[in-house]
PDB file of C-alpha atoms in Angstrom:
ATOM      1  CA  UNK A 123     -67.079 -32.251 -12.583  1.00  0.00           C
ATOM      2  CA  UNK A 124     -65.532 -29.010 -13.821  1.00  0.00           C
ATOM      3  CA  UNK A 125     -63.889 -27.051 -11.410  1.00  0.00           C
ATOM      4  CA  UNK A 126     -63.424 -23.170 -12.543  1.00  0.00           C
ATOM      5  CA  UNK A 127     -61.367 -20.473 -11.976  1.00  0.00           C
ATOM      6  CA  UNK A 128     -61.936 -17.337 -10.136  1.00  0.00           C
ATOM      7  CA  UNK A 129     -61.802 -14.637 -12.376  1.00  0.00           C
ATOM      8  CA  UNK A 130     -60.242 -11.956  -9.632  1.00  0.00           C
ATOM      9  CA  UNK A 131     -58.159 -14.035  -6.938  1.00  0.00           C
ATOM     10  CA  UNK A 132     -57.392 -17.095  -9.517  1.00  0.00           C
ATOM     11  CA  UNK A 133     -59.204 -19.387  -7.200  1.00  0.00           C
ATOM     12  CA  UNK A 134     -61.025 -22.689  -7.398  1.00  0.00           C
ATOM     13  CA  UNK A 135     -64.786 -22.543  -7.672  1.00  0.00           C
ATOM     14  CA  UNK A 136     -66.207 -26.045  -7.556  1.00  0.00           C
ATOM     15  CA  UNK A 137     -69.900 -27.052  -8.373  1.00  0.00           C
ATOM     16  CA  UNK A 138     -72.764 -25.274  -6.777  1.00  0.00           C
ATOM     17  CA  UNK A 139     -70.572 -22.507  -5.172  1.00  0.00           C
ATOM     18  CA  UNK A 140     -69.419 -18.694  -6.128  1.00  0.00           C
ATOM     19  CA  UNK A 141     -71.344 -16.539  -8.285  1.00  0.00           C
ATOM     20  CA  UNK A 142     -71.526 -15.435 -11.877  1.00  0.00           C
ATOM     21  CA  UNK A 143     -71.656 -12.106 -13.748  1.00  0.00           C
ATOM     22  CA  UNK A 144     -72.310 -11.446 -17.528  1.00  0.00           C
ATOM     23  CA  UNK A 145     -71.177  -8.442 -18.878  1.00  0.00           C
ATOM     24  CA  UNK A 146     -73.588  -7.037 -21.682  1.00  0.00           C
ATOM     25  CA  UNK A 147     -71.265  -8.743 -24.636  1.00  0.00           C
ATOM     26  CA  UNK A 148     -71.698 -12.081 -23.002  1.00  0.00           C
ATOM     27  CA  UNK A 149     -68.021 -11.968 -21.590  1.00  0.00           C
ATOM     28  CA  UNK A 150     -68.508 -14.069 -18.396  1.00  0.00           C
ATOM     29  CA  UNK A 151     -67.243 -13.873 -14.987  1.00  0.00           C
ATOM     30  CA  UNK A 152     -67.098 -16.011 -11.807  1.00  0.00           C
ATOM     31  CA  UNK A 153     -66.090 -15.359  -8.449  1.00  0.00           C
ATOM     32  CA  UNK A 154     -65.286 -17.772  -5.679  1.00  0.00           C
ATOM     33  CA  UNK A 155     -66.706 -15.043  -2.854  1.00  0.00           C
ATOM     34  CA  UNK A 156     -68.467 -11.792  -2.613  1.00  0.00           C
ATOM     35  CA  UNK A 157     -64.849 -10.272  -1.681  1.00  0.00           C
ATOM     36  CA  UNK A 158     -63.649 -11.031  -5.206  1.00  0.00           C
ATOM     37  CA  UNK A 159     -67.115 -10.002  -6.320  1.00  0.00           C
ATOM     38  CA  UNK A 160     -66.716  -6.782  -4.607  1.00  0.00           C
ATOM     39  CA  UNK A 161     -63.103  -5.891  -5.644  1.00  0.00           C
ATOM     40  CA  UNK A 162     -64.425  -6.665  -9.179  1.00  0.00           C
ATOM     41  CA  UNK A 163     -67.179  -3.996  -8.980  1.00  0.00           C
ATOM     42  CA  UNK A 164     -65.007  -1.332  -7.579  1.00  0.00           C
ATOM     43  CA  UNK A 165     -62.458  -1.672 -10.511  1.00  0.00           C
ATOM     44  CA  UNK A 166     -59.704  -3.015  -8.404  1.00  0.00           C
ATOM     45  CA  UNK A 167     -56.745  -4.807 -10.605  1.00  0.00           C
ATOM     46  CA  UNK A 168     -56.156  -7.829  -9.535  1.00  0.00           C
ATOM     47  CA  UNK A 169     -52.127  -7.664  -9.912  1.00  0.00           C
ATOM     48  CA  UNK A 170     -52.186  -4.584  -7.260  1.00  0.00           C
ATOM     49  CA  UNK A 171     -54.474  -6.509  -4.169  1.00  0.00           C
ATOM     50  CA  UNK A 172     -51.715  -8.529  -2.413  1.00  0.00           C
ATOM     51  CA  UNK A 173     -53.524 -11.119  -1.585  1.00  0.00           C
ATOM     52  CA  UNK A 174     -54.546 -12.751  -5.435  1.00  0.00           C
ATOM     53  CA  UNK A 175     -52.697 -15.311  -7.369  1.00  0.00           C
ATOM     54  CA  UNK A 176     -51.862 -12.283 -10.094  1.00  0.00           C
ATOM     55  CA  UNK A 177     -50.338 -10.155  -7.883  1.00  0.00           C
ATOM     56  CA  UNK A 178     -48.315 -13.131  -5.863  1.00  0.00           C
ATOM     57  CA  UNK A 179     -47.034 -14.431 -10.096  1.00  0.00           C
ATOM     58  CA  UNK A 180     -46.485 -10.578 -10.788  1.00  0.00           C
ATOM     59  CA  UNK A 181     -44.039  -9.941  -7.279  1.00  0.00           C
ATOM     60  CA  UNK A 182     -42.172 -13.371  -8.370  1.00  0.00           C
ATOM     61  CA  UNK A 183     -43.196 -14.783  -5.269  1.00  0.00           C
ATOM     62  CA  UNK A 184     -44.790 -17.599  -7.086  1.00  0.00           C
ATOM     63  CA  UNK A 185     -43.725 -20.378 -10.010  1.00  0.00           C
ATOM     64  CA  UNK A 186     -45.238 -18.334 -13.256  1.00  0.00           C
ATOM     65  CA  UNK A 187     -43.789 -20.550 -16.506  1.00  0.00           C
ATOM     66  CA  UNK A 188     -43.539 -24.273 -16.054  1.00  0.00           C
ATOM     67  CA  UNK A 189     -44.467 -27.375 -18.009  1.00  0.00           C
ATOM     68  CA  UNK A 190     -46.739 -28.872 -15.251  1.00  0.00           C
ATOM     69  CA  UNK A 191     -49.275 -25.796 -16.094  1.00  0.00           C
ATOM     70  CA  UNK A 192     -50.265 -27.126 -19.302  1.00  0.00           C
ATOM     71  CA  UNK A 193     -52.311 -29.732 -17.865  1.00  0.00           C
ATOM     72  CA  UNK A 194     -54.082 -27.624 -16.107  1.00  0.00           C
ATOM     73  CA  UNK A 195     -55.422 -25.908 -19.586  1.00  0.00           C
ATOM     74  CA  UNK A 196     -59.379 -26.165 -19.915  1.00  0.00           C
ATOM     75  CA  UNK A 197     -60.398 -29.258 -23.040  1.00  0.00           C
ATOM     76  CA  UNK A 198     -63.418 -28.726 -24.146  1.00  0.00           C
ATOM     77  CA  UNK A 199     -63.969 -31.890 -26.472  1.00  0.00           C
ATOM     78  CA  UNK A 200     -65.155 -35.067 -24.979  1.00  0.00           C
ATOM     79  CA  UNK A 201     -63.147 -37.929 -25.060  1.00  0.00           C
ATOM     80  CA  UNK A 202     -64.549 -41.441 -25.569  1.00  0.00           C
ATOM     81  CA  UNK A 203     -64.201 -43.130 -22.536  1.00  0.00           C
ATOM     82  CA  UNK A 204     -61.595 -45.936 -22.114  1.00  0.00           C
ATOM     83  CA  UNK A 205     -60.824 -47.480 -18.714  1.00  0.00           C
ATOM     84  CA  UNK A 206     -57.367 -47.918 -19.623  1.00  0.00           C
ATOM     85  CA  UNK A 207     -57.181 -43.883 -20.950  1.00  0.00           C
ATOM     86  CA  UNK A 208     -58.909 -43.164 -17.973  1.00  0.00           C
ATOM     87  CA  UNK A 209     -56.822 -45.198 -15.300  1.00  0.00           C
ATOM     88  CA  UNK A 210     -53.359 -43.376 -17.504  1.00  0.00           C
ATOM     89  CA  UNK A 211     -54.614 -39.982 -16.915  1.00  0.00           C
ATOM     90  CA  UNK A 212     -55.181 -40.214 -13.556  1.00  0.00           C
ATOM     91  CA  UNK A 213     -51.881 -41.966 -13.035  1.00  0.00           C
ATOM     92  CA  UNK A 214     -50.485 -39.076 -15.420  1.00  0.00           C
ATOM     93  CA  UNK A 215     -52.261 -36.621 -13.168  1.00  0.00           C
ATOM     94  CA  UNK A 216     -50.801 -37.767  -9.671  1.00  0.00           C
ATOM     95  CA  UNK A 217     -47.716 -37.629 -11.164  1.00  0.00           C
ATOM     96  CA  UNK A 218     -47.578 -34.224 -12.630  1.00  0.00           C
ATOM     97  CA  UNK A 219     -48.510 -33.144  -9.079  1.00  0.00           C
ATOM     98  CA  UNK A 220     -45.974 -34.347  -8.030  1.00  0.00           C
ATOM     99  CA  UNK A 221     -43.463 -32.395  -9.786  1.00  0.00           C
ATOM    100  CA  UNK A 222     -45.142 -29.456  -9.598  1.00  0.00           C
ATOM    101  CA  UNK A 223     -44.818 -29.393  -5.518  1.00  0.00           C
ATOM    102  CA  UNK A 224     -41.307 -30.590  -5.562  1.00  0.00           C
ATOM    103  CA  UNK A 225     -40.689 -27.601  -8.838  1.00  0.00           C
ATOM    104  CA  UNK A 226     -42.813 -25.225  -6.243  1.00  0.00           C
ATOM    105  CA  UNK A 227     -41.050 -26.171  -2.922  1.00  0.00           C
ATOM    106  CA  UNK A 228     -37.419 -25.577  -5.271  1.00  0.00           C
ATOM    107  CA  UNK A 229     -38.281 -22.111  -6.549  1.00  0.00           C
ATOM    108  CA  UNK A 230     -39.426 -21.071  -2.584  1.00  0.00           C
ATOM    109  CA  UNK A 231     -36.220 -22.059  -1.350  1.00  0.00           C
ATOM    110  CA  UNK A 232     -34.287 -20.269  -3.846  1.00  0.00           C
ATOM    111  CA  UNK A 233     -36.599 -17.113  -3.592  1.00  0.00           C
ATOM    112  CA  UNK A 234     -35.536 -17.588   0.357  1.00  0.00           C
ATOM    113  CA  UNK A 235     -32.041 -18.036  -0.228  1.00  0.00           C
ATOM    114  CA  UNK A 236     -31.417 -15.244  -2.254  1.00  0.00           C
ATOM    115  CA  UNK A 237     -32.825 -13.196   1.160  1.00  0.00           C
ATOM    116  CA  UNK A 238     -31.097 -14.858   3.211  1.00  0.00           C
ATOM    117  CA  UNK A 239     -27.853 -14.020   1.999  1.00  0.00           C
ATOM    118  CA  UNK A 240     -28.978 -10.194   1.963  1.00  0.00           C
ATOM    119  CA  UNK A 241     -30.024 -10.264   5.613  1.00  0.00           C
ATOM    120  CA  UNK A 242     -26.555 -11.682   6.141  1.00  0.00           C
ATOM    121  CA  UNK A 243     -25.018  -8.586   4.211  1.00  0.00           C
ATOM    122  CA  UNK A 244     -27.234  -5.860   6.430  1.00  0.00           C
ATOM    123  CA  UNK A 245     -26.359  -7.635   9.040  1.00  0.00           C
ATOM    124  CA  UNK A 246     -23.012  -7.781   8.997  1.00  0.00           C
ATOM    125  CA  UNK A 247     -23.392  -3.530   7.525  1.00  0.00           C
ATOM    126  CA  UNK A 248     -25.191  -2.751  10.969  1.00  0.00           C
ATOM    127  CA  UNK A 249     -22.595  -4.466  13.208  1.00  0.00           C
ATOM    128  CA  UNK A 250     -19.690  -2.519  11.751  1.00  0.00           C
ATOM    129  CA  UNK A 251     -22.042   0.375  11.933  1.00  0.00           C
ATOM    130  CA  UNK A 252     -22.789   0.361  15.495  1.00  0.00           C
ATOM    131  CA  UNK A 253     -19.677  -1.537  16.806  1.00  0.00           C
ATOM    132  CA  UNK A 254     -19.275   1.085  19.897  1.00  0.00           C
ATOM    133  CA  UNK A 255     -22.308   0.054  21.218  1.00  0.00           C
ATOM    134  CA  UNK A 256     -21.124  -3.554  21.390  1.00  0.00           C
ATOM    135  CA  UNK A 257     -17.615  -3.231  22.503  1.00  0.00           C
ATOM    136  CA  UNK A 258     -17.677   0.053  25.126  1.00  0.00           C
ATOM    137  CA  UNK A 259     -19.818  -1.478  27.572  1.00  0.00           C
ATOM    138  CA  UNK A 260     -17.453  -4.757  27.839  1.00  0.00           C
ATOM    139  CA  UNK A 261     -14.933  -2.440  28.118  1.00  0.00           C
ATOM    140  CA  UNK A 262     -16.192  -0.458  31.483  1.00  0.00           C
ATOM    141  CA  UNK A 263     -17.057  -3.597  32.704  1.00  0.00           C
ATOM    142  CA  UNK A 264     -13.983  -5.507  32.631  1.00  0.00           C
ATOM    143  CA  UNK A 265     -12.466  -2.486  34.110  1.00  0.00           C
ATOM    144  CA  UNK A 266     -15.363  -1.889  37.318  1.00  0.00           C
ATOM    145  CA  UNK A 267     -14.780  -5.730  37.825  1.00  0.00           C
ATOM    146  CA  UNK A 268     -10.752  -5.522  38.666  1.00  0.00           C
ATOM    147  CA  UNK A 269     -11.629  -2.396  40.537  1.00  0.00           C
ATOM    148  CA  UNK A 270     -14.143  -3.935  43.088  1.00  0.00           C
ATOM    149  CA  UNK A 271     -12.196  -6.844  43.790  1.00  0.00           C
ATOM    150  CA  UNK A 272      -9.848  -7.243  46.507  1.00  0.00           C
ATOM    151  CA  UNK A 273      -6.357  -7.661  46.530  1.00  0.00           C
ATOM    152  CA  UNK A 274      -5.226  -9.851  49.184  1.00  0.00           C
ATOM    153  CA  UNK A 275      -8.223 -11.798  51.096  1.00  0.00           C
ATOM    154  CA  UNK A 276      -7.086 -12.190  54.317  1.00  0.00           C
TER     155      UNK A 276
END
């Protein structure tokens, strides 16, 4: 079973599913959905609609150059089959999942820690920034409190 790629959003298309369109010079393209479909007809690049595996590779928002993607390259010769070949590659292939979530999940938090530590900078800008909103009204209060209290009780 060959699962294919989307030629717009990048997505999988398995058996049965999506649609296909080839151009006049026998260039062929499939689309998971009419929405890619659509985009694809309206000459919409797919590195500018937010919402496509081009565009999220293109912002940096996802892993673009790794090892693990290799696998992931189309073969088109057969292979004899051989239980033991076939039980290593699927071993192999479990495996290089594996490390692609934990590479994934290590490039996120980086990509989030690098904000983070911006957000602490603007923060810290806006508090200096408006500090007289902060400490005048603690002021007054303190103030009004010692005021509106009595002296002597009794």
């Amino acid at each position: 079973m060959r699962i294919e790629k989307c030629y717009f959003c990048s997505g999988p298309i398995y058996p049965g599913h999506g649609m296909m369109f080839v151009r006049n010079d026998y260039k062929v393209f499939r689309f998971c959905k009419s929405k890619c479909h659509k985009n694809f007809k309206k000459k919409r690049n797919p590195r500018k609609v937010r919402w496509t595996k081009a565009f999220r590779k293109a912002a940096g928002k996802e892993l673009t150059v790794d090892n693990s993607f290799e696998f992931e390259k189309r073969r088109n010769e057969p292979v004899k089959y051989q239980r033991e070949l076939w039980n290593k590659t699927i071993d192999a292939m479990k495996r290089v999942e594996e490390i692609k979530q934990t590479r994934q999940a290590k490039f996120i938090m980086n990509r989030l820690k690098k904000n983070k530590e911006l957000q602490k900078v603007q923060d810290i800008k806006e508090v200096k920034q408006n500090i007289h909103l902060i400490r005048a009204p603690l002021a007054g209060k303190e103030n009004n409190i010692k005021l509106d209290m009595p002296t002597n009780p009794c």
